[in-house]
PDB file of C-alpha atoms and ligand atoms in Angstrom:
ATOM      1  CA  UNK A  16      89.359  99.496  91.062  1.00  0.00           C
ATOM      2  CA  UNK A  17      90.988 103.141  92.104  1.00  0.00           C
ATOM      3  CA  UNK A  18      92.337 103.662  95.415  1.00  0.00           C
ATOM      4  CA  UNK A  19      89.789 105.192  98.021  1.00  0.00           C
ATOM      5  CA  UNK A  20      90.470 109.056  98.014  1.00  0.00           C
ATOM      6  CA  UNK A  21      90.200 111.481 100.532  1.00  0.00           C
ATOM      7  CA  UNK A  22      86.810 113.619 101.160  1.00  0.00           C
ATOM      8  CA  UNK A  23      87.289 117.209 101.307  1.00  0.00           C
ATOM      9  CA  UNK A  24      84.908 118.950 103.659  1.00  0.00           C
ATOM     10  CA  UNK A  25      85.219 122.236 105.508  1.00  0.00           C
ATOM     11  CA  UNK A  26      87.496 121.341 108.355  1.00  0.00           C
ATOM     12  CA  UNK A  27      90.277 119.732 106.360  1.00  0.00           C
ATOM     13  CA  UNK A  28      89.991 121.732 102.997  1.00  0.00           C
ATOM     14  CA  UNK A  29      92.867 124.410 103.587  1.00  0.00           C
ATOM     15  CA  UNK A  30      94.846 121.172 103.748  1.00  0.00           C
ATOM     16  CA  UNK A  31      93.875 119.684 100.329  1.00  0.00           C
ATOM     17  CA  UNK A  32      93.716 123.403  98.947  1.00  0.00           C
ATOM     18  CA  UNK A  33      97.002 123.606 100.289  1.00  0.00           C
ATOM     19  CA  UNK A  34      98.634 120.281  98.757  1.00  0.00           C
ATOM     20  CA  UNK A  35      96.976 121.106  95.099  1.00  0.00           C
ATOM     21  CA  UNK A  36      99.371 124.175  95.601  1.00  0.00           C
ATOM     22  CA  UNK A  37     102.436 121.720  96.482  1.00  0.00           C
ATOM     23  CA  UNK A  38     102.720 123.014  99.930  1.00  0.00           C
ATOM     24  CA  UNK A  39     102.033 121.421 103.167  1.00  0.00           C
ATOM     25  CA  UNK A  40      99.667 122.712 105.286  1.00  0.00           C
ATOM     26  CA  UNK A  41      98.754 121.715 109.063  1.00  0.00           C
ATOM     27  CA  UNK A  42      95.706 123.514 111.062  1.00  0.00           C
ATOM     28  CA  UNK A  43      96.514 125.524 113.599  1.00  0.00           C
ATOM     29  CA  UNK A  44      94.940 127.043 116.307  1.00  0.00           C
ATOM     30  CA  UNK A  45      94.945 130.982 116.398  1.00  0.00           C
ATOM     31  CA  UNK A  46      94.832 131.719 119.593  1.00  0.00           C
ATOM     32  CA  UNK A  47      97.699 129.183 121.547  1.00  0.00           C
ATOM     33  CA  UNK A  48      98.873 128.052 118.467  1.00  0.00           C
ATOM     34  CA  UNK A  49      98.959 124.551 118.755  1.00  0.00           C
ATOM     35  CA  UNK A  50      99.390 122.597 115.477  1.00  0.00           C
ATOM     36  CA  UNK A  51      96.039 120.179 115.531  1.00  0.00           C
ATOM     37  CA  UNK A  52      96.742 116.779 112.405  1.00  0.00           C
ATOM     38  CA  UNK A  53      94.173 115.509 111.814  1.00  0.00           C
ATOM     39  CA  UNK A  54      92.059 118.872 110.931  1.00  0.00           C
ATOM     40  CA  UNK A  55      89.499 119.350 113.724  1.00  0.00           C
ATOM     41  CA  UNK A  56      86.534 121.976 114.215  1.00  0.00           C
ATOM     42  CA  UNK A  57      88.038 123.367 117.693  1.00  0.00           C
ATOM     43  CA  UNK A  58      91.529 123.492 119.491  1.00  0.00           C
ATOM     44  CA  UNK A  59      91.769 120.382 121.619  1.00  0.00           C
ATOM     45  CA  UNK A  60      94.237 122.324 124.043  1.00  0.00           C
ATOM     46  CA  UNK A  61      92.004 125.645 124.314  1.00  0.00           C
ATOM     47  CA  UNK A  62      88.915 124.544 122.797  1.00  0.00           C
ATOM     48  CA  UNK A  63      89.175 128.093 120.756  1.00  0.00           C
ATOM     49  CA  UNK A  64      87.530 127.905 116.929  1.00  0.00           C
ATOM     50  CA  UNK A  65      90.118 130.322 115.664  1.00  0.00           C
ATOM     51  CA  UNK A  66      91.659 127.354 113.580  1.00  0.00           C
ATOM     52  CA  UNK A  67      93.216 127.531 109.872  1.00  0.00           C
ATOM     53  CA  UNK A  68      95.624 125.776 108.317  1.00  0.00           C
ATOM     54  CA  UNK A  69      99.411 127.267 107.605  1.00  0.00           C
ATOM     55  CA  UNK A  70     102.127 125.852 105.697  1.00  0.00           C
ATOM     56  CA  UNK A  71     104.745 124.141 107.652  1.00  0.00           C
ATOM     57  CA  UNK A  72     108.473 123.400 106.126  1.00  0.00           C
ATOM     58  CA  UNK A  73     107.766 120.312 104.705  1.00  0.00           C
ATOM     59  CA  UNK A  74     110.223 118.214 106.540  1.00  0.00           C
ATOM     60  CA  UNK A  75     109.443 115.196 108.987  1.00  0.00           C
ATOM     61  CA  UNK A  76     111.539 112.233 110.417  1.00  0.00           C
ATOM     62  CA  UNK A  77     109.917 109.121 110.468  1.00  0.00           C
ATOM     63  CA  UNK A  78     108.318 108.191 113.560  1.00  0.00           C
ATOM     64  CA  UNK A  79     107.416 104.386 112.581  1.00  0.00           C
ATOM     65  CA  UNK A  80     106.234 102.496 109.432  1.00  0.00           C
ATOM     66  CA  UNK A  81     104.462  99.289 108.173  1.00  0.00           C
ATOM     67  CA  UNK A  82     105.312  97.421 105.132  1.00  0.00           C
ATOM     68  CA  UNK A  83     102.435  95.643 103.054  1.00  0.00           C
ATOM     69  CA  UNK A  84     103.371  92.711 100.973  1.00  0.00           C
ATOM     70  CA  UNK A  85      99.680  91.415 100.745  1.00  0.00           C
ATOM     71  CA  UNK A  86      97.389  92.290  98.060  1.00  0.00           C
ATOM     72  CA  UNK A  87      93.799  93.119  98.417  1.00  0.00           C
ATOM     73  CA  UNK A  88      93.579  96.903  98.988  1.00  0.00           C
ATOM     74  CA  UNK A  89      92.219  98.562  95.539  1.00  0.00           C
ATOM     75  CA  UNK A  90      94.860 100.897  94.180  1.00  0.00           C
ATOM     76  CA  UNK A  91      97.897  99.704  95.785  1.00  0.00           C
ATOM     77  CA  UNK A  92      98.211  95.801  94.626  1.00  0.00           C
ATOM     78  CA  UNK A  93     100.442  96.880  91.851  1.00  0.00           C
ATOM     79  CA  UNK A  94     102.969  98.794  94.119  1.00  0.00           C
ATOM     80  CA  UNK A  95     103.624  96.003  96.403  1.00  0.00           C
ATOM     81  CA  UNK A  96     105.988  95.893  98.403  1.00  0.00           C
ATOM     82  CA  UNK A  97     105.095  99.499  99.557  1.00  0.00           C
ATOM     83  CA  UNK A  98     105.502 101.163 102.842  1.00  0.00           C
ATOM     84  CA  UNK A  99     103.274 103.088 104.842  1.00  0.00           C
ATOM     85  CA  UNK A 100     104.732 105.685 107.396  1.00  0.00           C
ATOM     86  CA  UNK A 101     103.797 107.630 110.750  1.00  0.00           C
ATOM     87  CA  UNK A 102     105.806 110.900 110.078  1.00  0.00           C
ATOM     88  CA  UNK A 103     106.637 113.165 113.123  1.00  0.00           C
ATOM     89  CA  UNK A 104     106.826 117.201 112.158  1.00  0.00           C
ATOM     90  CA  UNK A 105     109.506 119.002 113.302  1.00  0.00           C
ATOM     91  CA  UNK A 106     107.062 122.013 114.284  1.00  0.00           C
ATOM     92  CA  UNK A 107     105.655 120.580 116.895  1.00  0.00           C
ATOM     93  CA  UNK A 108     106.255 116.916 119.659  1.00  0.00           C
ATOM     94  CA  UNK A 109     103.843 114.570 118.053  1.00  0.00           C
ATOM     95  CA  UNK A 110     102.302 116.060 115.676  1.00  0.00           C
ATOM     96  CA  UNK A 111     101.877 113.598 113.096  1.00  0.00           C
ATOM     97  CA  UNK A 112     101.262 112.823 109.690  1.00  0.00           C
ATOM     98  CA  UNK A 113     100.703 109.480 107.404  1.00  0.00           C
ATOM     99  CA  UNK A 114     101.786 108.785 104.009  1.00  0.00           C
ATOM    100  CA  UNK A 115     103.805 106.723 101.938  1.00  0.00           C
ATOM    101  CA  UNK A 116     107.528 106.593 101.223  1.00  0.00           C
ATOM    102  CA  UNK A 117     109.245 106.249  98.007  1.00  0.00           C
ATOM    103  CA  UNK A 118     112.176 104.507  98.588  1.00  0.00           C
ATOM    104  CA  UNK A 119     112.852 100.768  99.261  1.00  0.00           C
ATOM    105  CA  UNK A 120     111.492  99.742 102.282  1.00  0.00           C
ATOM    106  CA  UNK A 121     114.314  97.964 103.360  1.00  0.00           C
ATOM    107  CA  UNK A 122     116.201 101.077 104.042  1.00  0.00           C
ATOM    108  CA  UNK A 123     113.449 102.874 106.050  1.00  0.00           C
ATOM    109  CA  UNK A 124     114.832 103.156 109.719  1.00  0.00           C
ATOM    110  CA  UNK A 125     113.475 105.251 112.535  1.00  0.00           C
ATOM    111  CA  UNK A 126     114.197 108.856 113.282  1.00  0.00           C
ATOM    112  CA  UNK A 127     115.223 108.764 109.067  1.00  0.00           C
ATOM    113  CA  UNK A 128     115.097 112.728 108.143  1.00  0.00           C
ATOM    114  CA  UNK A 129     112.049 113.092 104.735  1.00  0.00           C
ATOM    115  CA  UNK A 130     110.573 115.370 102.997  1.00  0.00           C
ATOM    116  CA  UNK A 131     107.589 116.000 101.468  1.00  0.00           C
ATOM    117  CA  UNK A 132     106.317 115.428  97.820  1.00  0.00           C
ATOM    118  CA  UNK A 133     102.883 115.742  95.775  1.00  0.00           C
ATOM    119  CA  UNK A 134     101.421 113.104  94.153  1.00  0.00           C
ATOM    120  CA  UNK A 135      98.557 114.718  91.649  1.00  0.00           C
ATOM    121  CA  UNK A 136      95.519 112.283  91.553  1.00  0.00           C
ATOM    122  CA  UNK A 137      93.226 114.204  89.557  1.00  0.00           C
ATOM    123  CA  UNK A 138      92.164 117.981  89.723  1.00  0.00           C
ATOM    124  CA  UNK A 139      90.612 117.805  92.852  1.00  0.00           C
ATOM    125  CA  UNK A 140      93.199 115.351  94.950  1.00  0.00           C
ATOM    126  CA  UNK A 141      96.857 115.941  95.360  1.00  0.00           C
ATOM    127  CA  UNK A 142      98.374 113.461  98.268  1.00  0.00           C
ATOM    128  CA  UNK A 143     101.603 114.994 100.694  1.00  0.00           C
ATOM    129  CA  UNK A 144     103.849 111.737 100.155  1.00  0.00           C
ATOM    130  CA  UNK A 145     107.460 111.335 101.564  1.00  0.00           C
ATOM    131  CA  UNK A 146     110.735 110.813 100.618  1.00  0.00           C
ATOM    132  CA  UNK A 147     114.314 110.522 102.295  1.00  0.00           C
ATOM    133  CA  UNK A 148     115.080 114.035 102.886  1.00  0.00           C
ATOM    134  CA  UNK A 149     118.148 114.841  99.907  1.00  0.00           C
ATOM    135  CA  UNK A 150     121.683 115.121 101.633  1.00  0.00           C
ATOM    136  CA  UNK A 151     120.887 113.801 104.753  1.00  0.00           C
ATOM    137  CA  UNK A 152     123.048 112.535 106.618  1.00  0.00           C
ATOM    138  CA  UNK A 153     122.978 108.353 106.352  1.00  0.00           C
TER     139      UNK A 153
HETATM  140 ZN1   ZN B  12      94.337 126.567 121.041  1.00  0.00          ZN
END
């Protein structure tokens, strides 16, 4: 069985439009500019519709992480051990994203600098996924 795959709609398609391109894209709102992850219809600090995604720089720290050794989730049983991470974007306090990391879990820690990557699932689906950021500082 294939991993569960996102739904593109209206309010979160400049996202997935955005990651078929290889570039990460957040929803933001036009008129305060406030970057809103998950997608949403309206501003949840001005209420304004005025939102659209824009491509942000692609880096993140990570904010906090879980590590699944269990199998049972279709798709992922033949990556285990895998990790799953909260990723905090530089462009705004909070603002947060979720992916996986490819790197050994063992050497995930806190406040570790990534960096996005695109993993193409078919023509429709490309995932933002995360590595450590190259020449960071360890
Ligand atoms: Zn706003």
């Amino acid at each position: 069985m294939d991993r569960p795959l996102p739904v593109i709609d209206d309010i979160n398609r400049d996202c997935w439009e955005g990651a078929r391109n290889n570039r990460l894209v957040i929803y933001r709102c036009g008129e305060c500019r406030y970057w809103i992850h998950p997608p949403l219809e309206a501003c949840p600090q001005c209420q304004s519709e005025r939102v659209a995604g824009e491509e942000v720089s692609g880096k993140g720290a990570v904010y906090s992480w879980s590590v699944m050794y269990s199998k049972g989730n279709p798709g992922f049983d033949h990556k285990l051990p895998y990790a799953t991470v909260i990723v905090e974007l530089p462009e705004q306090e909070h603002l947060f994203t979720i992916g996986n990391i490819d790197c050994d879990p063992k050497d995930i820690e806190i406040g570790m600098p990534l960096e996005v990557t695109f993993e193409k699932i078919n023509d429709e689906v490309t995932l933002p996924q995360w590595r450590p950021a190259t020449g960071a500082a360890r």
